[in-house]
Structures are given as structure tokens and as C-alpha cells.
Coordinates of N, CA and C in Angstrom, one line a residue:
X1 N -12.8 -4.8 -1.8 CA -13.6 -6.0 -1.8 C -12.7 -7.2 -1.5
X2 N -11.6 -7.5 -2.3 CA -10.7 -8.6 -2.0 C -9.8 -8.2 -0.9
X3 N -9.6 -9.1 0.0 CA -8.7 -8.9 1.1 C -7.9 -10.1 1.4
X4 N -6.6 -9.9 1.6 CA -5.7 -11.0 1.9 C -5.0 -10.6 3.2
X5 N -4.9 -11.6 4.1 CA -4.3 -11.4 5.4 C -3.3 -12.5 5.7
X6 N -2.0 -12.2 5.8 CA -1.0 -13.2 6.1 C -0.9 -13.3 7.6
X7 N -0.5 -14.5 8.0 CA -0.1 -14.8 9.4 C 0.8 -15.9 9.4
X8 N 1.5 -16.1 10.6 CA 2.3 -17.3 10.8 C 3.8 -17.1 10.8
X9 N 4.2 -15.9 10.5 CA 5.6 -15.6 10.5 C 6.2 -15.5 11.9
X10 N 7.5 -15.5 12.0 CA 8.1 -15.5 13.3 C 9.6 -15.8 13.2
X11 N 10.2 -16.0 14.3 CA 11.6 -16.3 14.4 C 11.8 -17.8 14.5
X12 N 12.7 -18.4 13.7 CA 13.0 -19.8 13.8 C 14.4 -20.0 13.5
X13 N 15.0 -21.1 14.1 CA 16.4 -21.4 13.9 C 16.6 -22.1 12.5
X14 N 17.8 -22.0 12.0 CA 18.0 -22.7 10.7 C 17.7 -24.2 10.9
X15 N 17.1 -24.7 9.8 CA 16.6 -26.1 9.9 C 15.2 -26.3 10.4
X16 N 14.6 -25.2 11.0 CA 13.3 -25.3 11.5 C 12.2 -25.1 10.5
X17 N 11.0 -25.0 11.0 CA 9.8 -24.9 10.1 C 8.8 -23.9 10.6
X18 N 8.1 -23.3 9.6 CA 7.0 -22.4 9.9 C 5.9 -22.7 8.8
X19 N 4.7 -22.4 9.2 CA 3.6 -22.5 8.3 C 2.9 -21.1 8.2
X20 N 3.0 -20.5 7.0 CA 2.3 -19.3 6.8 C 0.9 -19.5 6.3
X21 N 0.0 -18.6 6.6 CA -1.4 -18.7 6.2 C -1.7 -17.4 5.5
X22 N -2.5 -17.5 4.4 CA -3.1 -16.4 3.7 C -4.6 -16.6 3.7
X23 N -5.3 -15.8 4.5 CA -6.7 -15.8 4.5 C -7.3 -14.9 3.4
X24 N -8.0 -15.4 2.5 CA -8.6 -14.7 1.4 C -10.1 -14.5 1.5
X25 N -10.5 -13.3 1.1 CA -12.0 -13.1 1.2 C -12.3 -12.1 0.1
X26 N -13.6 -12.1 -0.3 CA -14.1 -11.1 -1.3 C -14.0 -11.5 -2.7
X27 N -13.6 -12.8 -3.0 CA -13.6 -13.2 -4.4 C -15.0 -13.7 -4.8
X28 N -15.3 -13.4 -6.0 CA -16.7 -13.7 -6.5 C -16.7 -15.0 -7.3
X29 N -15.5 -15.6 -7.5 CA -15.4 -17.0 -8.1 C -14.2 -17.7 -7.5
X30 N -14.1 -18.9 -7.9 CA -12.9 -19.7 -7.4 C -11.8 -19.7 -8.5
X31 N -12.0 -18.9 -9.5 CA -11.0 -18.9 -10.6 C -10.0 -17.8 -10.4
X32 N -9.0 -18.1 -9.5 CA -8.0 -17.1 -9.2 C -6.8 -17.9 -8.7
X33 N -5.7 -17.2 -8.5 CA -4.5 -17.8 -8.0 C -4.0 -17.0 -6.8
X34 N -3.3 -17.7 -5.9 CA -2.6 -17.1 -4.8 C -1.1 -17.3 -4.9
X35 N -0.4 -16.3 -5.0 CA 1.1 -16.4 -5.0 C 1.7 -15.9 -3.7
X36 N 2.8 -16.6 -3.3 CA 3.6 -16.1 -2.2 C 4.8 -15.4 -2.7
X37 N 5.1 -14.3 -2.3 CA 6.3 -13.5 -2.6 C 7.0 -13.2 -1.3
X38 N 8.3 -12.9 -1.5 CA 9.1 -12.4 -0.3 C 10.0 -11.3 -0.7
X39 N 10.3 -10.5 0.3 CA 11.3 -9.4 0.0 C 12.2 -9.3 1.2
X40 N 13.5 -9.5 1.0 CA 14.5 -9.3 2.0 C 15.0 -7.9 1.9
X41 N 15.6 -7.4 3.0 CA 16.1 -6.1 3.0 C 17.1 -5.9 1.9
X42 N 16.9 -4.8 1.1 CA 17.8 -4.5 0.1 C 17.7 -5.3 -1.2
X43 N 16.7 -6.2 -1.3 CA 16.5 -7.0 -2.4 C 15.1 -6.8 -3.0
X44 N 15.0 -7.1 -4.3 CA 13.8 -7.1 -5.0 C 12.8 -8.1 -4.4
X45 N 11.5 -7.8 -4.5 CA 10.6 -8.8 -4.2 C 10.6 -9.9 -5.2
X46 N 10.5 -11.2 -4.8 CA 10.6 -12.3 -5.7 C 9.4 -13.3 -5.4
X47 N 9.0 -14.0 -6.4 CA 8.0 -15.0 -6.3 C 8.6 -16.2 -5.6
X48 N 7.9 -16.9 -4.8 CA 8.3 -18.0 -4.0 C 7.5 -19.3 -4.5
X49 N 6.2 -19.1 -4.5 CA 5.3 -20.2 -4.8 C 3.9 -19.7 -5.2
X50 N 3.2 -20.5 -5.9 CA 1.9 -20.1 -6.4 C 1.0 -21.3 -6.5
X51 N -0.3 -21.1 -6.2 CA -1.3 -22.2 -6.4 C -2.5 -21.6 -7.1
X52 N -3.0 -22.4 -8.0 CA -4.2 -22.1 -8.7 C -5.3 -22.7 -7.9
X53 N -6.2 -21.8 -7.4 CA -7.3 -22.2 -6.5 C -8.2 -23.1 -7.1
X54 N -8.5 -22.9 -8.4 CA -9.5 -23.8 -9.0 C -9.1 -25.2 -9.3
X55 N -7.9 -25.5 -9.6 CA -7.5 -26.8 -9.9 C -6.3 -27.3 -9.1
X56 N -5.8 -26.5 -8.2 CA -4.7 -27.0 -7.3 C -3.3 -27.0 -7.9
X57 N -3.1 -26.6 -9.1 CA -1.8 -26.6 -9.6 C -0.8 -25.7 -8.8
X58 N 0.4 -26.2 -8.6 CA 1.3 -25.5 -7.8 C 2.6 -25.2 -8.5
X59 N 3.3 -24.2 -8.1 CA 4.6 -23.8 -8.7 C 5.5 -23.3 -7.6
X60 N 6.8 -23.5 -7.8 CA 7.8 -23.1 -6.8 C 9.0 -22.5 -7.5
X61 N 9.6 -21.5 -6.8 CA 10.9 -21.1 -7.1 C 11.9 -22.2 -6.9
X62 N 12.9 -22.3 -7.7 CA 13.8 -23.4 -7.6 C 14.5 -23.6 -6.2
X63 N 14.8 -22.5 -5.6 CA 15.5 -22.6 -4.4 C 14.7 -23.1 -3.2
X64 N 13.4 -23.2 -3.4 CA 12.6 -23.7 -2.3 C 11.9 -25.0 -2.6
X65 N 12.2 -25.5 -3.8 CA 11.6 -26.8 -4.1 C 12.2 -27.9 -3.2
X66 N 11.3 -28.8 -2.7 CA 11.6 -29.8 -1.8 C 11.6 -29.4 -0.4
X67 N 11.5 -28.1 -0.1 CA 11.5 -27.5 1.2 C 10.1 -26.9 1.6
X68 N 9.6 -26.2 0.6 CA 8.3 -25.5 0.8 C 7.2 -26.2 0.1
X69 N 6.0 -26.2 0.7 CA 4.8 -26.8 0.1 C 3.7 -25.8 0.2
X70 N 3.1 -25.5 -0.9 CA 1.9 -24.6 -0.9 C 0.6 -25.5 -1.0
X71 N -0.4 -25.1 -0.3 CA -1.6 -25.9 -0.3 C -2.8 -25.0 -0.1
X72 N -4.0 -25.5 -0.3 CA -5.2 -24.7 -0.2 C -6.2 -25.4 0.7
X73 N -7.0 -24.7 1.3 CA -8.2 -25.2 2.0 C -9.3 -24.3 1.5
X74 N -10.0 -24.7 0.5 CA -11.0 -23.9 -0.1 C -12.2 -23.6 0.8
X75 N -12.5 -24.6 1.6 CA -13.6 -24.4 2.5 C -13.3 -23.2 3.5
X76 N -12.1 -23.1 3.9 CA -11.7 -22.1 4.8 C -11.2 -20.8 4.1
X77 N -11.1 -20.8 2.8 CA -10.6 -19.7 2.1 C -9.2 -19.3 2.4
X78 N -8.4 -20.3 2.7 CA -7.0 -20.1 3.2 C -6.0 -20.9 2.3
X79 N -4.9 -20.2 2.0 CA -3.8 -20.8 1.4 C -2.6 -20.9 2.4
X80 N -1.9 -22.0 2.4 CA -0.8 -22.2 3.4 C 0.5 -22.3 2.6
X81 N 1.5 -21.9 3.3 CA 2.9 -22.2 2.8 C 3.6 -22.8 3.9
X82 N 3.8 -24.1 3.8 CA 4.6 -24.9 4.8 C 6.1 -24.8 4.4
X83 N 6.9 -24.3 5.3 CA 8.3 -24.0 5.0 C 9.1 -24.9 6.0
X84 N 9.8 -25.8 5.4 CA 10.7 -26.7 6.2 C 12.1 -26.4 5.8
X85 N 13.0 -26.9 6.7 CA 14.5 -26.8 6.4 C 14.8 -25.4 6.1
X86 N 14.3 -24.5 6.9 CA 14.6 -23.1 6.7 C 16.0 -22.7 6.8
X87 N 16.4 -21.8 6.0 CA 17.8 -21.3 5.9 C 17.8 -19.8 6.2
X88 N 18.9 -19.2 6.6 CA 19.0 -17.8 6.8 C 18.6 -17.0 5.5
X89 N 18.9 -17.5 4.4 CA 18.5 -16.9 3.1 C 17.0 -16.8 2.9
X90 N 16.2 -17.5 3.7 CA 14.8 -17.4 3.6 C 14.2 -16.2 4.4
X91 N 15.1 -15.6 5.1 CA 14.6 -14.4 5.9 C 14.1 -13.3 5.0
X92 N 12.9 -12.9 5.3 CA 12.2 -11.9 4.4 C 10.8 -11.6 5.0
X93 N 10.2 -10.5 4.5 CA 8.8 -10.3 4.7 C 8.1 -11.1 3.6
X94 N 7.2 -12.0 4.0 CA 6.4 -12.8 3.0 C 5.1 -12.2 2.8
X95 N 4.7 -12.1 1.6 CA 3.4 -11.6 1.2 C 2.6 -12.6 0.3
X96 N 1.3 -12.6 0.5 CA 0.5 -13.3 -0.4 C -0.2 -12.3 -1.3
X97 N -0.5 -12.7 -2.5 CA -1.1 -11.9 -3.5 C -2.0 -12.7 -4.4
X98 N -2.9 -12.0 -5.1 CA -3.8 -12.7 -6.0 C -3.8 -12.2 -7.4
X99 N -3.9 -13.1 -8.3 CA -4.0 -12.8 -9.7 C -5.0 -13.8 -10.3
X100 N -5.3 -13.7 -11.6 CA -6.2 -14.6 -12.2 C -5.6 -16.0 -12.5
X101 N -4.3 -15.9 -12.7 CA -3.5 -17.1 -13.0 C -2.2 -17.1 -12.3
X102 N -1.5 -18.2 -12.1 CA -0.2 -18.2 -11.5 C 0.9 -17.7 -12.4
X103 N 1.7 -17.0 -11.8 CA 3.0 -16.5 -12.4 C 3.9 -16.0 -11.3
X104 N 5.1 -15.8 -11.6 CA 6.0 -15.1 -10.7 C 6.3 -13.7 -11.1
X105 N 5.4 -13.1 -12.0 CA 5.5 -11.8 -12.5 C 4.8 -10.9 -11.5
X106 N 5.5 -10.3 -10.6 CA 4.9 -9.5 -9.5 C 4.0 -8.4 -9.9
X107 N 4.3 -7.6 -11.0 CA 3.4 -6.6 -11.4 C 2.0 -7.1 -11.8
X108 N 1.9 -8.3 -12.2 CA 0.6 -8.8 -12.6 C -0.4 -9.0 -11.5
X109 N 0.0 -9.0 -10.2 CA -0.8 -9.3 -9.1 C -1.6 -8.1 -8.7
X110 N -2.9 -8.2 -8.5 CA -3.7 -7.1 -8.2 C -3.9 -6.7 -6.8
X111 N -3.9 -7.7 -5.9 CA -4.2 -7.6 -4.5 C -3.0 -8.2 -3.7
X112 N -2.7 -7.5 -2.6 CA -1.6 -7.9 -1.7 C -2.0 -7.9 -0.3
X113 N -1.5 -8.8 0.5 CA -1.6 -8.7 1.9 C -0.6 -7.8 2.5
X114 N -0.6 -7.7 3.8 CA 0.2 -6.7 4.5 C 1.6 -7.3 4.8
X115 N 1.8 -8.6 4.6 CA 3.1 -9.2 4.8 C 3.3 -9.7 6.3
X116 N 4.1 -10.7 6.4 CA 4.4 -11.3 7.7 C 5.9 -11.6 7.7
X117 N 6.6 -11.2 8.7 CA 8.0 -11.3 8.8 C 8.4 -12.8 9.2
X118 N 9.4 -13.3 8.4 CA 10.0 -14.6 8.7 C 11.5 -14.3 8.9
X119 N 12.0 -14.7 10.1 CA 13.4 -14.5 10.4 C 14.0 -15.9 10.7
X120 N 15.0 -16.2 10.0 CA 15.7 -17.5 10.2 C 17.1 -17.2 10.8
X121 N 17.3 -17.5 12.0 CA 18.6 -17.1 12.7 C 18.8 -18.0 13.9
X122 N 20.1 -18.2 14.1 CA 20.4 -18.9 15.3 C 20.7 -18.0 16.5

């Protein structure tokens, strides 16, 4: 029923920008949250940002604060992650996921997208 589809990944040079999109469908209410997670090769998946769809509250991992911005377009059913000042350390597969509330506790999320690759390299 619930489906999440990420898009917008690609190759960018350090200091560049990308905007990721998470198209969400199948929700029966607007009381849910969308989190962005990422997983680099050989590393655990980690939470990056989260937005509460109902009230717009946002949360960020410390290392991306001031560089990344999460936003929602409820009419389009889409959550965006604007990523600026990208660093090689941001290279990872980025996933969006849904839960009832925002957290960075990965096991709490019930639905996941397929992921989109972000590569930051010169």
C-alpha cells in the first residue's frame, strides 16, 4: 500500500548541490513522518534528516546542519532533501523511509524506498 520512491541522486563535485525527492503514496492520513537515511559502503545506515508531515517539524544529523534542508510539498506528496556544500563524506546511498513520528532510530521505520546513489567526488 505505502510506496516511497527516491530520485535525484547523481555525481557532484565537492561543494556542489543536489536535491533528492521522495515521492510518497498510499498513506491514509497525513499523520506520519518521512526520514532520510544514508548508507556508505562498509558503514551502518544512519539517519540524516526527518520531517513530520503533519506539522512540518524538522530534524537533522549534526554533520549536515546548515548544509541540508528537508522540506515537504504535501500537495505533491513529496519530501525533498536539498543538499548543499556537499562533501566526499556525504557519498552514500540515500533512502527515504516512513514512520509515525520522527526519529533517527532506523528499526522503527516501516517502509523504505529503493535508494538513490549520491557520489561526491572531484
